[in-house]
């Protein structure tokens, strides 16, 4: 049985990558490629809609796809905790399935998982993330999710120590953790989470050197979206990490 997939944002870097992988993977077929000038109705009839657009466009794509009866795989950044919570409520009593993946890199997911574990043992934590100069949103969805997961792990410990957060150069706080964003030519993606303690620091760093690092995660996410119900956020929920979640 072949699952039909509409790719929205097909002309972008991630859209082209998704299109190639879908075309090369048995059991999946690209039924529509939508660009910025396309009507959303062009996705109608697809069993899965892949959204790799922009933060301002993504909610409209997801809403239309759900109305059309498709499951949705979201690879667009910018889905805040509040926006995710609203979507979860909207589809709670339906058979629809939405999978939101802030980062398709297996290494990035492992880095975030390790940072979540470490977050319970340090009270001084900051994140520096770097992406290509053309990336529209900041901080990145990966950095936001990392901070949120660390915050959840620290629920009984209180906020981190982040002095002078009234100064603009101290970054944007997410779950009380300062995030600093770099947008530079020549960069694909990089995230460093630094933990400070008495007499020591710990850094957990992940570098994306090539978009091919997303391929295994994309395949996992596509397969999961095919049968998904409800809302799933994060590639870590599709992986067997072999450890208990923090």
XYZ file of N, CA and C in Angstrom:
738
model
N 0.843 -1.189 0.000
C 0.000 0.000 0.000
C 0.885 1.248 0.000
N 0.582 2.193 -0.876
C 1.374 3.407 -1.018
C 0.648 4.572 -0.359
N 1.363 5.324 0.475
C 0.810 6.484 1.153
C 1.152 7.739 0.373
N 0.135 8.526 0.041
C 0.345 9.751 -0.735
C 0.723 10.901 0.196
N 1.707 11.695 -0.231
C 2.238 12.775 0.596
C 2.271 14.075 -0.197
N 1.716 15.128 0.384
C 1.831 16.473 -0.191
C 2.896 17.225 0.596
N 3.842 17.825 -0.106
C 4.917 18.581 0.534
C 4.631 20.065 0.359
N 4.428 20.773 1.447
C 4.157 22.207 1.415
C 5.439 22.933 1.831
N 5.922 23.783 0.940
C 7.245 24.369 1.107
C 8.253 23.580 0.296
N 7.759 22.997 -0.794
C 8.555 22.043 -1.579
C 9.763 22.675 -2.254
N 9.772 23.987 -2.414
C 10.880 24.634 -3.129
C 12.046 25.015 -2.210
N 11.847 24.887 -0.899
C 12.904 25.216 0.041
C 13.882 24.059 0.219
N 14.920 24.308 0.999
C 15.945 23.278 1.220
C 15.356 22.018 1.825
N 14.576 22.158 2.907
C 13.971 20.994 3.536
C 12.895 20.379 2.653
N 12.168 21.209 1.922
C 11.153 20.692 1.020
C 11.751 19.820 -0.068
N 12.863 20.250 -0.623
C 13.526 19.449 -1.654
C 14.072 18.147 -1.068
N 14.589 18.230 0.163
C 15.101 17.025 0.813
C 13.972 16.038 1.067
N 12.858 16.519 1.600
C 11.706 15.649 1.832
C 11.230 15.007 0.532
N 11.112 15.817 -0.500
C 10.628 15.303 -1.782
C 11.512 14.173 -2.291
N 12.821 14.369 -2.225
C 13.743 13.322 -2.689
C 13.598 12.051 -1.863
N 13.552 12.196 -0.543
C 13.470 11.014 0.316
C 12.165 10.263 0.086
N 11.061 10.987 -0.029
C 9.763 10.346 -0.264
C 9.780 9.587 -1.582
N 10.345 10.208 -2.617
C 10.384 9.567 -3.933
C 11.262 8.323 -3.934
N 12.268 8.297 -3.050
C 13.195 7.168 -3.000
C 12.750 6.065 -2.053
N 11.693 6.312 -1.260
C 11.292 5.368 -0.227
C 10.062 4.572 -0.651
N 10.189 3.244 -0.728
C 9.023 2.425 -1.076
C 7.893 2.634 -0.067
N 6.678 2.676 -0.570
C 5.513 2.835 0.301
C 5.029 4.261 0.425
N 5.782 5.199 -0.150
C 5.383 6.604 -0.126
C 5.452 7.181 -1.537
N 4.584 8.169 -1.794
C 4.566 8.807 -3.107
C 4.224 10.281 -2.941
N 4.935 11.142 -3.657
C 4.648 12.578 -3.627
C 3.457 12.860 -4.529
N 2.347 13.272 -3.915
C 1.138 13.538 -4.698
C 1.001 15.008 -5.070
N 1.682 15.902 -4.341
C 1.595 17.335 -4.636
C 2.809 18.040 -4.059
N 3.262 19.064 -4.794
C 4.357 19.923 -4.338
C 3.838 21.347 -4.317
N 3.749 21.942 -3.129
C 3.199 23.289 -3.005
C 4.301 24.286 -2.686
N 4.284 25.400 -3.429
C 5.206 26.492 -3.171
C 4.466 27.694 -2.613
N 5.154 28.826 -2.544
C 4.565 30.013 -1.927
C 3.365 30.557 -2.704
N 3.290 30.278 -3.995
C 2.178 30.783 -4.809
C 1.060 29.758 -4.980
N 1.191 28.611 -4.370
C 0.195 27.541 -4.528
C -1.019 27.780 -3.649
N -2.152 27.277 -4.104
C -3.354 27.250 -3.268
C -3.257 26.065 -2.320
N -3.666 26.266 -1.068
C -3.611 25.172 -0.105
C -4.483 23.992 -0.528
N -5.470 24.253 -1.355
C -6.350 23.173 -1.810
C -5.610 22.140 -2.656
N -4.420 22.498 -3.126
C -3.635 21.552 -3.934
C -3.173 20.357 -3.110
N -3.201 20.477 -1.785
C -2.818 19.340 -0.934
C -3.960 18.363 -0.733
N -5.181 18.759 -1.060
C -6.358 17.940 -0.787
C -6.238 16.572 -1.455
N -6.588 15.543 -0.704
C -6.512 14.185 -1.222
C -5.289 13.429 -0.737
N -4.288 14.139 -0.252
C -3.092 13.480 0.275
C -3.404 12.864 1.633
N -2.760 11.752 1.916
C -2.950 11.102 3.214
C -2.062 11.727 4.287
N -0.901 12.222 3.873
C 0.010 12.930 4.768
C 0.359 14.274 4.144
N 0.349 15.319 4.950
C 0.843 16.630 4.519
C 2.106 16.935 5.310
N 3.194 17.210 4.603
C 4.446 17.632 5.218
C 4.516 19.155 5.145
N 4.653 19.787 6.293
C 4.736 21.243 6.363
C 6.163 21.665 6.686
N 6.843 22.229 5.704
C 8.180 22.798 5.909
C 8.166 24.208 5.320
N 7.340 25.057 5.911
C 7.126 26.402 5.376
C 7.822 27.427 6.267
N 7.071 28.340 6.823
C 7.599 29.394 7.691
C 6.681 29.527 8.893
N 7.189 30.049 10.018
C 6.374 30.112 11.236
C 5.021 30.793 11.060
N 4.968 31.856 10.252
C 3.711 32.585 10.084
C 2.702 31.812 9.240
N 3.184 30.911 8.408
C 2.329 30.169 7.475
C 1.908 28.820 8.046
N 2.756 28.221 8.843
C 2.571 26.847 9.296
C 1.204 26.555 9.910
N 0.682 27.386 10.828
C -0.624 27.065 11.415
C -1.743 26.969 10.375
N -1.705 27.803 9.340
C -2.726 27.749 8.288
C -2.619 26.445 7.505
N -1.381 26.011 7.245
C -1.167 24.756 6.525
C -1.716 23.590 7.333
N -1.393 23.563 8.620
C -1.845 22.468 9.487
C -3.368 22.456 9.577
N -3.972 23.625 9.759
C -5.425 23.701 9.880
C -6.113 23.190 8.618
N -5.609 23.600 7.450
C -6.218 23.153 6.186
C -6.042 21.650 6.011
N -4.853 21.144 6.314
C -4.590 19.713 6.156
C -5.523 18.880 7.027
N -5.742 19.311 8.259
C -6.630 18.574 9.157
C -8.069 18.610 8.659
N -8.491 19.772 8.152
C -9.848 19.859 7.592
C -9.999 18.927 6.391
N -8.906 18.736 5.649
C -8.937 17.877 4.459
C -8.799 16.399 4.810
N -8.620 16.093 6.099
C -8.570 14.701 6.524
C -7.207 14.058 6.483
N -6.160 14.852 6.362
C -4.806 14.308 6.302
C -4.136 14.332 7.668
N -3.208 13.425 7.871
C -2.298 13.540 8.990
C -1.186 14.508 8.601
N -0.549 15.129 9.600
C 0.392 16.204 9.296
C 1.727 15.960 9.989
N 2.793 16.159 9.232
C 4.149 16.148 9.774
C 4.695 17.567 9.662
N 4.941 18.202 10.800
C 5.392 19.592 10.836
C 6.897 19.629 11.076
N 7.615 20.192 10.111
C 9.053 20.390 10.259
C 9.407 21.853 10.296
N 8.419 22.702 10.550
C 8.611 24.145 10.600
C 8.856 24.594 12.033
N 9.844 25.455 12.233
C 10.121 26.004 13.567
C 9.040 27.005 13.963
N 9.077 27.425 15.218
C 8.219 28.501 15.661
C 6.946 28.070 16.352
N 6.799 26.758 16.608
C 5.614 26.289 17.326
C 5.864 26.412 18.821
N 5.323 27.457 19.400
C 5.512 27.725 20.826
C 4.717 26.732 21.649
N 5.014 26.705 22.947
C 4.297 25.812 23.866
C 2.798 26.113 23.854
N 2.427 27.386 23.817
C 1.005 27.756 23.802
C 0.333 27.312 22.522
N 1.028 27.490 21.408
C 0.453 27.087 20.116
C 0.278 25.571 20.066
N 1.258 24.841 20.579
C 1.174 23.383 20.618
C 0.012 22.947 21.504
N -0.149 23.603 22.657
C -1.233 23.242 23.575
C -2.594 23.462 22.936
N -2.735 24.551 22.188
C -3.998 24.828 21.494
C -4.297 23.751 20.466
N -3.274 23.371 19.704
C -3.456 22.325 18.692
C -3.824 20.998 19.342
N -3.187 20.687 20.458
C -3.487 19.426 21.153
C -4.963 19.362 21.556
N -5.468 20.482 22.037
C -6.878 20.542 22.425
C -7.786 20.387 21.214
N -7.421 21.014 20.110
C -8.249 20.987 18.906
C -8.433 19.585 18.354
N -7.404 18.751 18.450
C -7.494 17.423 17.837
C -7.730 16.315 18.860
N -7.959 16.692 20.116
C -8.059 15.701 21.195
C -9.164 14.679 20.962
N -10.292 15.105 20.438
C -11.433 14.205 20.272
C -11.628 13.790 18.819
N -10.544 13.791 18.061
C -10.616 13.413 16.650
C -9.684 12.231 16.396
N -9.739 11.728 15.169
C -8.828 10.652 14.763
C -7.588 11.207 14.074
N -7.441 12.517 14.055
C -6.328 13.144 13.354
C -5.012 12.901 14.082
N -3.942 12.942 13.322
C -2.616 12.797 13.892
C -1.690 13.888 13.396
N -0.983 14.543 14.314
C -0.002 15.569 13.965
C 1.310 15.228 14.668
N 2.384 15.235 13.910
C 3.716 14.990 14.455
C 4.544 16.247 14.219
N 5.029 16.865 15.287
C 5.834 18.083 15.196
C 7.272 17.736 15.563
N 8.192 17.990 14.654
C 9.597 17.644 14.865
C 10.440 18.917 14.758
N 10.891 19.466 15.878
C 11.736 20.666 15.824
C 13.071 20.425 15.130
N 13.595 19.185 15.212
C 14.873 18.876 14.579
C 14.883 17.398 14.197
N 15.226 17.099 12.936
C 15.209 15.722 12.450
C 16.546 15.008 12.643
N 17.526 15.679 13.206
C 18.838 15.079 13.414
C 18.837 14.187 14.645
N 19.275 12.939 14.489
C 19.341 12.034 15.626
C 20.339 12.551 16.661
N 21.465 13.085 16.203
C 22.466 13.615 17.115
C 21.952 14.783 17.921
N 21.166 15.644 17.291
C 20.593 16.781 17.995
C 19.637 16.323 19.082
N 18.826 15.325 18.777
C 17.883 14.793 19.764
C 18.636 14.201 20.951
N 19.716 13.472 20.669
C 20.510 12.902 21.752
C 21.147 14.003 22.594
N 21.619 15.074 21.931
C 22.189 16.198 22.663
C 21.179 16.841 23.584
N 19.975 17.044 23.101
C 18.916 17.626 23.921
C 18.551 16.715 25.082
N 18.509 15.404 24.836
C 18.200 14.453 25.899
C 19.259 14.494 26.995
N 20.534 14.520 26.598
C 21.611 14.596 27.587
C 21.550 15.913 28.365
N 21.212 17.001 27.653
C 21.095 18.297 28.328
C 19.938 18.289 29.322
N 18.855 17.609 28.985
C 17.714 17.511 29.889
C 18.099 16.781 31.176
N 18.878 15.721 31.026
C 19.348 14.986 32.204
C 20.253 15.868 33.051
N 21.191 16.555 32.404
C 22.160 17.384 33.139
C 21.499 18.564 33.824
N 20.386 19.031 33.277
C 19.731 20.221 33.807
C 19.297 20.121 35.248
N 19.132 18.919 35.764
C 18.720 18.739 37.155
C 19.880 18.903 38.132
N 21.100 18.945 37.603
C 22.274 18.936 38.474
C 23.035 20.266 38.490
N 22.583 21.227 37.678
C 23.238 22.529 37.611
C 22.180 23.623 37.683
N 22.488 24.696 38.381
C 21.552 25.815 38.492
C 21.896 26.953 37.534
N 23.049 26.889 36.870
C 23.466 27.922 35.922
C 23.540 27.293 34.538
N 22.621 27.718 33.649
C 22.493 27.069 32.333
C 22.226 28.131 31.280
N 22.927 28.062 30.166
C 22.654 28.949 29.031
C 22.827 28.174 27.728
N 22.141 28.633 26.687
C 22.174 27.976 25.378
C 22.624 28.983 24.328
N 23.550 28.563 23.473
C 23.937 29.348 22.300
C 23.639 28.501 21.066
N 22.832 29.020 20.168
C 22.519 28.290 18.936
C 22.870 29.132 17.732
N 23.357 28.477 16.683
C 23.738 29.167 15.445
C 23.110 28.468 14.256
N 22.602 29.254 13.317
C 22.028 28.727 12.083
C 22.431 29.621 10.920
N 22.044 29.171 9.737
C 22.337 29.920 8.509
C 21.754 31.327 8.596
N 22.364 32.248 7.868
C 21.943 33.643 7.931
C 20.502 33.840 7.465
N 20.000 32.951 6.616
C 18.658 33.116 6.053
C 17.547 32.570 6.936
N 17.886 31.934 8.060
C 16.840 31.387 8.937
C 16.022 32.531 9.523
N 14.709 32.445 9.389
C 13.831 33.567 9.722
C 13.653 33.728 11.223
N 13.435 32.624 11.935
C 13.046 32.721 13.343
C 14.243 32.564 14.280
N 14.123 33.180 15.432
C 15.093 32.978 16.502
C 14.384 33.245 17.834
N 14.707 32.503 18.898
C 15.622 31.367 18.869
C 15.052 30.199 18.072
N 15.906 29.253 17.748
C 15.476 28.114 16.944
C 14.486 27.252 17.714
N 13.695 26.489 16.967
C 12.759 25.570 17.601
C 13.469 24.531 18.448
N 14.654 24.116 18.007
C 15.426 23.140 18.768
C 15.857 23.718 20.109
N 16.346 24.964 20.093
C 16.784 25.591 21.340
C 15.616 25.815 22.287
N 14.486 26.238 21.750
C 13.297 26.432 22.581
C 12.880 25.118 23.227
N 12.856 24.054 22.430
C 12.453 22.750 22.983
C 13.461 22.261 24.021
N 14.747 22.478 23.769
C 15.759 22.074 24.746
C 15.525 22.791 26.067
N 15.298 24.107 25.996
C 15.056 24.881 27.225
C 13.784 24.421 27.922
N 12.730 24.149 27.152
C 11.469 23.724 27.763
C 11.613 22.371 28.457
N 12.333 21.443 27.827
C 12.519 20.127 28.431
C 13.377 20.204 29.689
N 14.409 21.053 29.648
C 15.215 21.251 30.853
C 14.346 21.856 31.960
N 13.509 22.833 31.580
C 12.610 23.443 32.556
C 11.668 22.430 33.184
N 11.127 21.518 32.366
C 10.239 20.481 32.896
C 10.990 19.554 33.849
N 12.234 19.209 33.486
C 13.033 18.335 34.344
C 13.363 18.999 35.680
N 13.418 20.338 35.677
C 13.746 21.095 36.879
C 12.492 21.588 37.611
N 11.355 21.017 37.323
C 10.091 21.542 37.844
C 10.098 21.717 39.359
N 10.743 20.826 40.069
C 10.752 20.929 41.523
C 11.944 21.677 42.080
N 12.783 22.189 41.185
C 14.024 22.840 41.612
C 13.984 24.355 41.472
N 13.056 24.862 40.697
C 12.963 26.304 40.499
C 13.752 26.774 39.295
N 13.686 28.077 39.002
C 14.366 28.623 37.821
C 15.886 28.559 37.951
N 16.562 28.631 36.797
C 18.021 28.635 36.808
C 18.526 30.004 37.245
N 19.810 30.064 37.580
C 20.442 31.325 37.939
C 20.875 32.027 36.647
N 20.246 33.152 36.347
C 20.537 33.879 35.112
C 20.606 35.371 35.425
N 21.764 35.862 35.876
C 21.874 37.268 36.287
C 21.788 38.237 35.119
N 21.327 39.449 35.417
C 21.318 40.578 34.479
C 20.459 40.310 33.234
N 19.368 39.595 33.406
C 18.522 39.288 32.254
C 17.758 40.509 31.749
N 17.841 41.634 32.460
C 17.219 42.856 31.974
C 18.032 43.477 30.840
N 19.250 43.012 30.633
C 20.099 43.529 29.568
C 19.838 42.759 28.277
N 19.671 43.461 27.172
C 19.299 42.829 25.904
C 20.319 41.794 25.441
N 21.587 42.018 25.739
C 22.626 41.098 25.291
C 22.595 39.764 26.026
N 21.735 39.659 27.047
C 21.687 38.419 27.830
C 20.786 37.360 27.217
N 20.255 37.637 26.041
C 19.479 36.625 25.338
C 18.015 36.614 25.710
N 17.269 35.748 25.037
C 15.842 35.588 25.309
C 15.650 34.425 26.266
N 14.883 34.643 27.320
C 14.665 33.588 28.301
C 13.513 32.676 27.884
N 13.768 31.385 27.924
C 12.745 30.360 27.738
C 12.871 29.402 28.910
N 11.799 29.245 29.662
C 11.838 28.427 30.890
C 12.962 28.891 31.799
N 13.179 30.192 31.853
C 14.175 30.897 32.668
C 15.599 30.736 32.164
N 15.808 30.028 31.045
C 17.149 29.780 30.511
C 17.448 30.771 29.391
N 18.533 31.555 29.475
C 18.882 32.476 28.391
C 19.313 31.718 27.136
N 18.756 32.131 25.991
C 19.139 31.565 24.700
C 19.715 32.681 23.839
N 20.882 32.438 23.271
C 21.569 33.401 22.420
C 21.598 32.843 21.000
N 21.138 33.615 20.030
C 21.041 33.153 18.648
C 22.051 33.845 17.752
N 22.765 33.041 16.962
C 23.675 33.547 15.940
C 23.114 33.176 14.575
N 23.173 34.098 13.639
C 22.760 33.841 12.265
C 23.928 34.220 11.361
N 24.592 33.205 10.806
C 25.861 33.433 10.127
C 25.930 32.693 8.797
N 26.559 33.312 7.823
C 26.865 32.631 6.581
C 27.832 31.485 6.868
N 27.672 30.382 6.138
C 28.571 29.255 6.289
C 28.176 28.259 7.355
N 27.138 28.563 8.129
C 26.693 27.677 9.210
C 25.459 26.900 8.759
N 25.404 25.622 9.090
C 24.170 24.850 8.893
C 23.358 24.924 10.187
N 23.845 24.291 11.250
C 23.173 24.390 12.558
C 24.142 23.950 13.648
N 24.075 24.642 14.769
C 24.920 24.297 15.908
C 24.205 24.697 17.188
N 24.288 23.854 18.193
C 23.735 24.203 19.504
C 24.708 23.773 20.591
N 24.965 24.685 21.520
C 25.794 24.378 22.680
C 25.033 24.762 23.944
N 24.851 23.787 24.824
C 24.230 24.026 26.120
C 25.351 23.962 27.155
N 25.539 25.061 27.882
C 26.609 25.134 28.870
C 26.025 25.192 30.272
N 26.565 24.347 31.145
C 26.125 24.253 32.534
C 27.281 24.706 33.424
N 26.984 25.566 34.386
C 28.005 26.032 35.305
C 27.744 25.554 36.721
N 28.792 25.074 37.355
C 28.687 24.630 38.743
C 29.900 25.113 39.520
N 29.957 24.786 40.774
C 31.073 25.207 41.610
C 32.361 24.544 41.127
N 33.261 25.350 40.573
C 34.554 24.845 40.135
C 34.542 24.032 38.865
N 33.425 24.053 38.098
C 33.393 23.263 36.871
C 32.314 23.766 35.923
N 32.495 23.434 34.647
C 31.454 23.657 33.648
C 31.320 22.384 32.820
N 30.156 22.237 32.228
C 29.879 21.120 31.330
C 29.230 21.698 30.080
N 29.714 21.304 28.898
C 29.121 21.756 27.645
C 28.686 20.553 26.821
N 27.466 20.624 26.297
C 26.943 19.590 25.396
C 26.685 20.269 24.058
N 27.464 19.889 23.050
C 27.446 20.583 21.764
C 27.088 19.629 20.645
N 26.238 20.099 19.761
C 25.921 19.334 18.548
C 26.097 20.231 17.336
N 26.775 19.703 16.322
C 26.972 20.421 15.066
C 26.321 19.654 13.926
N 25.503 20.322 13.149
C 24.987 19.757 11.904
C 25.894 20.252 10.785
N 26.547 19.331 10.101
C 27.497 19.692 9.056
C 26.907 19.566 7.662
N 25.853 18.760 7.533
C 25.256 18.519 6.226
C 23.802 18.115 6.433
N 22.932 18.535 5.535
C 21.506 18.226 5.656
C 21.215 16.735 5.584
N 22.178 15.952 5.123
C 21.975 14.503 5.086
C 21.779 13.919 6.485
N 22.212 14.656 7.507
C 22.035 14.182 8.881
C 20.563 14.094 9.269
N 19.680 14.733 8.498
C 18.252 14.707 8.811
C 17.539 13.478 8.244
N 18.201 12.725 7.382
C 17.492 11.708 6.604
C 16.894 10.599 7.461
N 17.652 10.063 8.424
C 17.110 8.992 9.260
C 15.916 9.483 10.074
N 16.008 10.698 10.587
C 14.900 11.255 11.353
C 13.666 11.485 10.512
N 13.868 11.922 9.286
C 12.734 12.120 8.377
C 12.018 10.807 8.109
N 12.768 9.745 7.881
C 12.154 8.439 7.627
C 11.370 7.962 8.845
N 11.939 8.135 10.044
C 11.222 7.775 11.269
C 9.921 8.560 11.392
N 10.002 9.857 11.128
C 8.833 10.721 11.286
C 7.754 10.418 10.254
N 8.136 10.164 9.025
C 7.163 9.819 7.986
C 6.402 8.545 8.352
N 7.141 7.544 8.793
C 6.513 6.270 9.152
C 5.564 6.462 10.327
N 5.972 7.261 11.313
C 5.121 7.496 12.479
C 3.870 8.287 12.108
N 4.009 9.258 11.207
C 2.874 10.102 10.827
C 1.817 9.300 10.094
N 2.238 8.290 9.395
C 1.307 7.463 8.623
C 0.187 6.909 9.504
N 0.503 6.510 10.738
C -0.494 5.891 11.623
C -0.759 6.724 12.886
N -0.291 7.953 12.918
C -0.392 8.767 14.140
C -1.831 9.141 14.459
N -2.116 9.207 15.754
C -3.345 9.827 16.251
C -2.937 10.750 17.392
N -3.662 11.851 17.537
C -3.291 12.812 18.560
C -2.043 13.584 18.164
N -1.374 14.173 19.145
C -0.227 15.042 18.889
C 1.043 14.447 19.483
N 2.077 14.374 18.663
C 3.397 13.935 19.099
C 4.380 15.062 18.821
N 5.169 15.439 19.817
C 6.144 16.513 19.660
C 7.528 15.974 19.988
N 8.437 16.059 19.031
C 9.818 15.689 19.285
C 10.183 14.317 18.749
N 11.308 14.268 18.046
C 11.784 13.010 17.480
C 12.135 12.002 18.565
N 12.489 12.492 19.757
C 12.861 11.587 20.847
C 11.722 10.645 21.220
N 10.484 11.056 20.929
C 9.337 10.213 21.233
C 9.112 9.125 20.194
N 9.902 9.155 19.126
C 9.829 8.125 18.091
C 11.042 7.205 18.130
N 11.987 7.507 19.019
C 13.233 6.760 19.117
C 13.263 5.941 20.402
N 13.938 4.789 20.342
C 14.200 4.012 21.549
C 15.550 4.477 22.088
N 15.532 5.388 23.059
C 16.749 5.965 23.581
C 17.468 5.047 24.570
N 16.773 4.042 25.058
C 17.408 3.087 25.936
C 17.643 3.576 27.340
N 17.068 4.744 27.686
C 17.211 5.291 29.025
C 15.861 5.838 29.461
N 15.674 5.983 30.745
C 14.456 6.611 31.260
C 14.492 8.096 30.988
N 13.348 8.669 30.674
C 13.271 10.105 30.443
C 13.453 10.841 31.740
N 14.160 11.985 31.684
C 14.373 12.783 32.895
C 13.047 13.381 33.336
